[in-house]
Amino acid sequence: ARLVVLVSGSGTNLQALLDAIAADPGYGARVIAVGADRDGIAGLERARRAGLPTFVVRVQDHGSREEWDSALAAATAAYEPDLVVSAGFMKILGKEFLARFGGRIVNTHPALLPSFPGAHGVREALGYGVKVTGCTVHFVDDGIDTGPIIAQAAVAVLPEDTEEALHERIKEVERGLLVDVVGRLARDGYRIEGRKVTIPS
Ligand code: GRF
C-alpha cells in the first residue's frame, strides 16, 4: 500500500513507520511522501533524511481554510495514496480532503477516545486526574477525533507525571500501535461498517 504521512512536529510516529518498513520487507506498505502544514519541523527533516518527497501547505498561504484544505488534498492526491496517515498532524482536515480520502485516513491520538479529544488530550487527562490514559488509532471522519476506532492501548498515569513525561511515555506505546495497525490495514484490508472496523485475518 502507498502511504502519504502528514506531520506537524517531531515526526517520531513517522520515524517508527519508516523504521518498520526498512526492517520488514513484508510490512505491506511504504511511505511515498510526507506532507506538513508548516516548515522547519523535525518531521520534514526525517522525511528528507529518508530521501522522501515532501510538501508543505501552510494555512497562511491561502485565502481561506477551504482553499488550504483543497490545496492539501491536491498535494496529497498527486502521490496517489492508498492510505493517508495523520501522525501528529495538528490541523482539522476539511470537507474536500475528507471527500477525496475519507475512509482511508488514519489518525493517532494520545488519549483513550472518546475521552480527551483535541489538541491537548494529554494535558486534559492529567488535569482530570485519570489513573489510566493511553492512545487511540482511528479512521478520520468529519468530527474532531471522532472517527471509528481501530485500536487502543492503555498507559498508566504516574503520580509525579508532567504533561511532557506522560506524553513521551504514551508516544512510546503509540508508535508501536500505529505501526501495527497500518501494517495490518495494508496487508489484510479492512471494512468499516458504521463505527465498527473489521480487519479480516
Ligand atoms: C503524537 O502523540 C500525536 O498523537 C499527537 O502529537 C504527537 C506527535 O508526535 N498529536 P510526533 O510528531 O509523531 O513525534
PDB file of C-alpha atoms and ligand atoms in Angstrom:
ATOM      1  CA  ALA A   1       0.000   0.000   0.000  1.00  0.00           C
ATOM      2  CA  ARG A   2       1.093   3.564  -0.802  1.00  0.00           C
ATOM      3  CA  LEU A   3       1.162   5.830   2.259  1.00  0.00           C
ATOM      4  CA  VAL A   4       1.244   9.596   2.484  1.00  0.00           C
ATOM      5  CA  VAL A   5       2.050  10.674   6.052  1.00  0.00           C
ATOM      6  CA  LEU A   6       1.013  14.111   7.373  1.00  0.00           C
ATOM      7  CA  VAL A   7       3.062  15.635  10.201  1.00  0.00           C
ATOM      8  CA  SER A   8       3.237  18.911  12.152  1.00  0.00           C
ATOM      9  CA  GLY A   9       6.012  18.272  14.640  1.00  0.00           C
ATOM     10  CA  SER A  10       8.850  15.962  15.693  1.00  0.00           C
ATOM     11  CA  GLY A  11       7.707  13.084  13.481  1.00  0.00           C
ATOM     12  CA  THR A  12       8.544  10.201  15.842  1.00  0.00           C
ATOM     13  CA  ASN A  13       5.445   8.343  14.650  1.00  0.00           C
ATOM     14  CA  LEU A  14       6.604   8.854  11.060  1.00  0.00           C
ATOM     15  CA  GLN A  15      10.057   7.610  12.055  1.00  0.00           C
ATOM     16  CA  ALA A  16       8.571   4.482  13.603  1.00  0.00           C
ATOM     17  CA  LEU A  17       6.772   3.736  10.314  1.00  0.00           C
ATOM     18  CA  LEU A  18       9.945   4.338   8.284  1.00  0.00           C
ATOM     19  CA  ASP A  19      11.976   2.078  10.607  1.00  0.00           C
ATOM     20  CA  ALA A  20       9.354  -0.686  10.489  1.00  0.00           C
ATOM     21  CA  ILE A  21       9.207  -0.543   6.684  1.00  0.00           C
ATOM     22  CA  ALA A  22      13.009  -0.645   6.406  1.00  0.00           C
ATOM     23  CA  ALA A  23      13.208  -3.582   8.822  1.00  0.00           C
ATOM     24  CA  ASP A  24      10.455  -5.730   7.305  1.00  0.00           C
ATOM     25  CA  PRO A  25      10.185  -6.279   3.530  1.00  0.00           C
ATOM     26  CA  GLY A  26       6.809  -7.946   4.173  1.00  0.00           C
ATOM     27  CA  TYR A  27       5.350  -4.952   6.031  1.00  0.00           C
ATOM     28  CA  GLY A  28       2.993  -4.331   3.116  1.00  0.00           C
ATOM     29  CA  ALA A  29       3.163  -0.540   2.926  1.00  0.00           C
ATOM     30  CA  ARG A  30       5.675   2.120   2.051  1.00  0.00           C
ATOM     31  CA  VAL A  31       5.758   5.873   2.613  1.00  0.00           C
ATOM     32  CA  ILE A  32       5.557   7.643  -0.755  1.00  0.00           C
ATOM     33  CA  ALA A  33       5.643  11.231   0.526  1.00  0.00           C
ATOM     34  CA  VAL A  34       5.386  13.291   3.699  1.00  0.00           C
ATOM     35  CA  GLY A  35       3.247  16.430   3.944  1.00  0.00           C
ATOM     36  CA  ALA A  36       3.097  19.141   6.601  1.00  0.00           C
ATOM     37  CA  ASP A  37       1.227  22.322   7.431  1.00  0.00           C
ATOM     38  CA  ARG A  38       4.420  24.122   8.434  1.00  0.00           C
ATOM     39  CA  ASP A  39       8.085  24.120   7.536  1.00  0.00           C
ATOM     40  CA  GLY A  40      11.117  23.834   9.789  1.00  0.00           C
ATOM     41  CA  ILE A  41       9.944  20.807  11.739  1.00  0.00           C
ATOM     42  CA  ALA A  42      11.870  17.650  12.573  1.00  0.00           C
ATOM     43  CA  GLY A  43       9.210  15.549  10.868  1.00  0.00           C
ATOM     44  CA  LEU A  44      10.194  17.005   7.486  1.00  0.00           C
ATOM     45  CA  GLU A  45      13.892  16.517   8.273  1.00  0.00           C
ATOM     46  CA  ARG A  46      13.228  12.845   8.956  1.00  0.00           C
ATOM     47  CA  ALA A  47      11.462  12.530   5.603  1.00  0.00           C
ATOM     48  CA  ARG A  48      14.265  14.269   3.733  1.00  0.00           C
ATOM     49  CA  ARG A  49      16.870  12.106   5.503  1.00  0.00           C
ATOM     50  CA  ALA A  50      14.939   9.079   4.235  1.00  0.00           C
ATOM     51  CA  GLY A  51      15.088  10.520   0.711  1.00  0.00           C
ATOM     52  CA  LEU A  52      11.324  11.035   0.528  1.00  0.00           C
ATOM     53  CA  PRO A  53       9.462  13.769  -1.340  1.00  0.00           C
ATOM     54  CA  THR A  54       7.870  16.335   0.988  1.00  0.00           C
ATOM     55  CA  PHE A  55       5.246  19.017   0.600  1.00  0.00           C
ATOM     56  CA  VAL A  56       4.289  21.912   2.854  1.00  0.00           C
ATOM     57  CA  VAL A  57       0.843  23.513   2.620  1.00  0.00           C
ATOM     58  CA  ARG A  58       0.564  26.432   5.045  1.00  0.00           C
ATOM     59  CA  VAL A  59      -2.765  27.929   6.054  1.00  0.00           C
ATOM     60  CA  GLN A  60      -1.322  31.447   5.860  1.00  0.00           C
ATOM     61  CA  ASP A  61      -0.511  30.971   2.182  1.00  0.00           C
ATOM     62  CA  HIS A  62      -4.182  30.534   1.326  1.00  0.00           C
ATOM     63  CA  GLY A  63      -7.110  32.922   1.312  1.00  0.00           C
ATOM     64  CA  SER A  64      -9.359  30.666   3.345  1.00  0.00           C
ATOM     65  CA  ARG A  65      -9.377  27.413   5.282  1.00  0.00           C
ATOM     66  CA  GLU A  66     -11.325  25.823   2.429  1.00  0.00           C
ATOM     67  CA  GLU A  67      -8.658  26.840  -0.074  1.00  0.00           C
ATOM     68  CA  TRP A  68      -5.971  25.457   2.219  1.00  0.00           C
ATOM     69  CA  ASP A  69      -7.866  22.179   2.542  1.00  0.00           C
ATOM     70  CA  SER A  70      -8.293  21.949  -1.212  1.00  0.00           C
ATOM     71  CA  ALA A  71      -4.576  22.616  -1.774  1.00  0.00           C
ATOM     72  CA  LEU A  72      -3.617  19.987   0.813  1.00  0.00           C
ATOM     73  CA  ALA A  73      -5.946  17.470  -0.854  1.00  0.00           C
ATOM     74  CA  ALA A  74      -4.424  18.155  -4.278  1.00  0.00           C
ATOM     75  CA  ALA A  75      -0.855  17.927  -2.978  1.00  0.00           C
ATOM     76  CA  THR A  76      -1.680  14.618  -1.285  1.00  0.00           C
ATOM     77  CA  ALA A  77      -3.577  13.226  -4.292  1.00  0.00           C
ATOM     78  CA  ALA A  78      -0.536  13.812  -6.508  1.00  0.00           C
ATOM     79  CA  TYR A  79       1.090  10.825  -4.756  1.00  0.00           C
ATOM     80  CA  GLU A  80      -1.937   8.561  -5.246  1.00  0.00           C
ATOM     81  CA  PRO A  81      -2.018   7.213  -1.654  1.00  0.00           C
ATOM     82  CA  ASP A  82      -3.947   4.107  -0.685  1.00  0.00           C
ATOM     83  CA  LEU A  83      -3.874   5.317   2.935  1.00  0.00           C
ATOM     84  CA  VAL A  84      -3.228   8.751   4.431  1.00  0.00           C
ATOM     85  CA  VAL A  85      -1.674   8.594   7.904  1.00  0.00           C
ATOM     86  CA  SER A  86      -2.093  11.666  10.096  1.00  0.00           C
ATOM     87  CA  ALA A  87       0.732  11.254  12.612  1.00  0.00           C
ATOM     88  CA  GLY A  88       0.855  14.280  14.824  1.00  0.00           C
ATOM     89  CA  PHE A  89      -0.765  16.447  12.161  1.00  0.00           C
ATOM     90  CA  MET A  90      -2.311  19.362  14.044  1.00  0.00           C
ATOM     91  CA  LYS A  91      -4.927  20.691  11.632  1.00  0.00           C
ATOM     92  CA  ILE A  92      -8.510  19.544  11.101  1.00  0.00           C
ATOM     93  CA  LEU A  93      -8.954  18.041   7.632  1.00  0.00           C
ATOM     94  CA  GLY A  94     -11.786  19.703   5.746  1.00  0.00           C
ATOM     95  CA  LYS A  95     -14.654  18.654   3.507  1.00  0.00           C
ATOM     96  CA  GLU A  96     -12.713  18.305   0.276  1.00  0.00           C
ATOM     97  CA  PHE A  97      -9.920  16.296   1.859  1.00  0.00           C
ATOM     98  CA  LEU A  98     -12.479  14.004   3.503  1.00  0.00           C
ATOM     99  CA  ALA A  99     -14.480  13.681   0.285  1.00  0.00           C
ATOM    100  CA  ARG A 100     -11.347  12.633  -1.556  1.00  0.00           C
ATOM    101  CA  PHE A 101      -9.727  10.339   1.029  1.00  0.00           C
ATOM    102  CA  GLY A 102     -12.492   9.590   3.531  1.00  0.00           C
ATOM    103  CA  GLY A 103     -12.406   6.042   4.850  1.00  0.00           C
ATOM    104  CA  ARG A 104      -8.703   5.881   4.009  1.00  0.00           C
ATOM    105  CA  ILE A 105      -7.368   8.391   6.571  1.00  0.00           C
ATOM    106  CA  VAL A 106      -5.910   7.027   9.802  1.00  0.00           C
ATOM    107  CA  ASN A 107      -5.128   9.283  12.769  1.00  0.00           C
ATOM    108  CA  THR A 108      -3.326   8.619  16.020  1.00  0.00           C
ATOM    109  CA  HIS A 109      -4.356  10.434  19.208  1.00  0.00           C
ATOM    110  CA  PRO A 110      -2.570  10.381  22.602  1.00  0.00           C
ATOM    111  CA  ALA A 111      -5.651   9.626  24.721  1.00  0.00           C
ATOM    112  CA  LEU A 112      -8.318   6.945  25.029  1.00  0.00           C
ATOM    113  CA  LEU A 113     -11.039   8.435  22.806  1.00  0.00           C
ATOM    114  CA  PRO A 114     -13.786   9.449  23.226  1.00  0.00           C
ATOM    115  CA  SER A 115     -12.109  10.889  26.320  1.00  0.00           C
ATOM    116  CA  PHE A 116      -9.952  13.964  25.856  1.00  0.00           C
ATOM    117  CA  PRO A 117     -10.202  14.670  22.092  1.00  0.00           C
ATOM    118  CA  GLY A 118      -8.500  17.680  20.546  1.00  0.00           C
ATOM    119  CA  ALA A 119      -5.085  19.262  20.653  1.00  0.00           C
ATOM    120  CA  HIS A 120      -4.459  18.900  24.437  1.00  0.00           C
ATOM    121  CA  GLY A 121      -5.552  15.358  25.204  1.00  0.00           C
ATOM    122  CA  VAL A 122      -2.542  14.562  27.398  1.00  0.00           C
ATOM    123  CA  ARG A 123      -2.793  17.793  29.396  1.00  0.00           C
ATOM    124  CA  GLU A 124      -6.550  17.320  29.914  1.00  0.00           C
ATOM    125  CA  ALA A 125      -6.218  13.692  31.022  1.00  0.00           C
ATOM    126  CA  LEU A 126      -3.549  14.714  33.535  1.00  0.00           C
ATOM    127  CA  GLY A 127      -5.648  17.628  34.748  1.00  0.00           C
ATOM    128  CA  TYR A 128      -8.697  15.449  35.149  1.00  0.00           C
ATOM    129  CA  GLY A 129      -6.771  13.076  37.384  1.00  0.00           C
ATOM    130  CA  VAL A 130      -7.350   9.846  35.454  1.00  0.00           C
ATOM    131  CA  LYS A 131      -5.181   6.922  36.608  1.00  0.00           C
ATOM    132  CA  VAL A 132      -5.097   5.327  33.164  1.00  0.00           C
ATOM    133  CA  THR A 133      -4.891   7.059  29.811  1.00  0.00           C
ATOM    134  CA  GLY A 134      -3.385   5.840  26.537  1.00  0.00           C
ATOM    135  CA  CYS A 135      -3.605   6.244  22.786  1.00  0.00           C
ATOM    136  CA  THR A 136      -6.081   5.590  20.012  1.00  0.00           C
ATOM    137  CA  VAL A 137      -5.668   4.877  16.300  1.00  0.00           C
ATOM    138  CA  HIS A 138      -8.848   5.642  14.390  1.00  0.00           C
ATOM    139  CA  PHE A 139     -10.237   6.495  10.981  1.00  0.00           C
ATOM    140  CA  VAL A 140     -10.844  10.198  10.453  1.00  0.00           C
ATOM    141  CA  ASP A 141     -14.403  11.395   9.938  1.00  0.00           C
ATOM    142  CA  ASP A 142     -15.825  14.925   9.831  1.00  0.00           C
ATOM    143  CA  GLY A 143     -15.535  15.409  13.583  1.00  0.00           C
ATOM    144  CA  ILE A 144     -12.535  16.085  15.822  1.00  0.00           C
ATOM    145  CA  ASP A 145     -11.015  12.738  16.834  1.00  0.00           C
ATOM    146  CA  THR A 146     -14.465  11.108  16.490  1.00  0.00           C
ATOM    147  CA  GLY A 147     -13.995   8.548  13.703  1.00  0.00           C
ATOM    148  CA  PRO A 148     -14.323   4.750  14.036  1.00  0.00           C
ATOM    149  CA  ILE A 149     -11.735   3.352  16.458  1.00  0.00           C
ATOM    150  CA  ILE A 150      -9.321   0.735  15.092  1.00  0.00           C
ATOM    151  CA  ALA A 151      -7.097   0.077  18.137  1.00  0.00           C
ATOM    152  CA  GLN A 152      -6.279   1.457  21.571  1.00  0.00           C
ATOM    153  CA  ALA A 153      -3.582   0.896  24.196  1.00  0.00           C
ATOM    154  CA  ALA A 154      -3.558   1.893  27.872  1.00  0.00           C
ATOM    155  CA  VAL A 155      -0.805   3.819  29.658  1.00  0.00           C
ATOM    156  CA  ALA A 156      -0.750   4.312  33.449  1.00  0.00           C
ATOM    157  CA  VAL A 157      -0.517   7.860  34.786  1.00  0.00           C
ATOM    158  CA  LEU A 158       2.182   8.162  37.463  1.00  0.00           C
ATOM    159  CA  PRO A 159       1.805  10.460  40.480  1.00  0.00           C
ATOM    160  CA  GLU A 160       4.732  12.705  39.536  1.00  0.00           C
ATOM    161  CA  ASP A 161       3.874  12.851  35.818  1.00  0.00           C
ATOM    162  CA  THR A 162       4.228  16.127  33.983  1.00  0.00           C
ATOM    163  CA  GLU A 163       2.458  16.585  30.634  1.00  0.00           C
ATOM    164  CA  GLU A 164       5.751  16.068  28.806  1.00  0.00           C
ATOM    165  CA  ALA A 165       6.748  12.950  30.736  1.00  0.00           C
ATOM    166  CA  LEU A 166       3.325  11.385  30.301  1.00  0.00           C
ATOM    167  CA  HIS A 167       3.182  12.291  26.602  1.00  0.00           C
ATOM    168  CA  GLU A 168       6.619  10.760  25.997  1.00  0.00           C
ATOM    169  CA  ARG A 169       5.528   7.554  27.714  1.00  0.00           C
ATOM    170  CA  ILE A 170       2.327   7.497  25.658  1.00  0.00           C
ATOM    171  CA  LYS A 171       4.285   8.084  22.466  1.00  0.00           C
ATOM    172  CA  GLU A 172       6.413   5.005  23.126  1.00  0.00           C
ATOM    173  CA  VAL A 173       3.231   2.908  23.087  1.00  0.00           C
ATOM    174  CA  GLU A 174       1.522   4.961  20.388  1.00  0.00           C
ATOM    175  CA  ARG A 175       4.206   4.462  17.753  1.00  0.00           C
ATOM    176  CA  GLY A 176       4.053   0.698  18.181  1.00  0.00           C
ATOM    177  CA  LEU A 177       0.260   0.715  17.929  1.00  0.00           C
ATOM    178  CA  LEU A 178       0.347   2.843  14.778  1.00  0.00           C
ATOM    179  CA  VAL A 179       2.957   0.628  13.099  1.00  0.00           C
ATOM    180  CA  ASP A 180       0.926  -2.479  13.925  1.00  0.00           C
ATOM    181  CA  VAL A 181      -2.377  -1.025  12.712  1.00  0.00           C
ATOM    182  CA  VAL A 182      -1.069   0.487   9.457  1.00  0.00           C
ATOM    183  CA  GLY A 183       0.676  -2.785   8.591  1.00  0.00           C
ATOM    184  CA  ARG A 184      -2.481  -4.825   9.212  1.00  0.00           C
ATOM    185  CA  LEU A 185      -4.693  -2.430   7.249  1.00  0.00           C
ATOM    186  CA  ALA A 186      -2.231  -2.545   4.374  1.00  0.00           C
ATOM    187  CA  ARG A 187      -1.728  -6.324   4.339  1.00  0.00           C
ATOM    188  CA  ASP A 188      -5.163  -7.618   5.307  1.00  0.00           C
ATOM    189  CA  GLY A 189      -7.516  -4.924   4.101  1.00  0.00           C
ATOM    190  CA  TYR A 190     -10.442  -3.778   6.251  1.00  0.00           C
ATOM    191  CA  ARG A 191     -14.144  -2.994   6.387  1.00  0.00           C
ATOM    192  CA  ILE A 192     -15.806  -0.044   8.104  1.00  0.00           C
ATOM    193  CA  GLU A 193     -19.484  -0.560   8.969  1.00  0.00           C
ATOM    194  CA  GLY A 194     -20.802   2.406  10.893  1.00  0.00           C
ATOM    195  CA  ARG A 195     -18.478   2.666  13.883  1.00  0.00           C
ATOM    196  CA  LYS A 196     -17.198  -0.918  13.571  1.00  0.00           C
ATOM    197  CA  VAL A 197     -13.849  -1.623  11.894  1.00  0.00           C
ATOM    198  CA  THR A 198     -13.087  -5.200  10.850  1.00  0.00           C
ATOM    199  CA  ILE A 199      -9.630  -6.311   9.730  1.00  0.00           C
ATOM    200  CA  PRO A 200     -10.003  -9.871   8.400  1.00  0.00           C
ATOM    201  CA  SER A 201      -7.081 -12.148   9.381  1.00  0.00           C
TER     202      SER A 201
HETATM  203  C1  GRF B   1       1.615  12.304  18.958  1.00  0.00           C
HETATM  204  O1  GRF B   1       1.411  11.882  20.300  1.00  0.00           O
HETATM  205  C2  GRF B   1       0.290  12.560  18.300  1.00  0.00           C
HETATM  206  O2  GRF B   1      -0.716  11.647  18.667  1.00  0.00           O
HETATM  207  C3  GRF B   1      -0.035  13.923  18.846  1.00  0.00           C
HETATM  208  O3  GRF B   1       1.193  14.631  18.884  1.00  0.00           O
HETATM  209  C4  GRF B   1       2.254  13.684  18.904  1.00  0.00           C
HETATM  210  C5  GRF B   1       3.053  13.882  17.639  1.00  0.00           C
HETATM  211  O4  GRF B   1       4.242  13.245  17.807  1.00  0.00           O
HETATM  212  N1  GRF B   1      -0.993  14.600  18.012  1.00  0.00           N
HETATM  213  P1  GRF B   1       5.275  13.081  16.565  1.00  0.00           P
HETATM  214  O5  GRF B   1       5.220  14.346  15.749  1.00  0.00           O
HETATM  215  O6  GRF B   1       4.824  11.882  15.763  1.00  0.00           O
HETATM  216  O7  GRF B   1       6.601  12.876  17.242  1.00  0.00           O
END
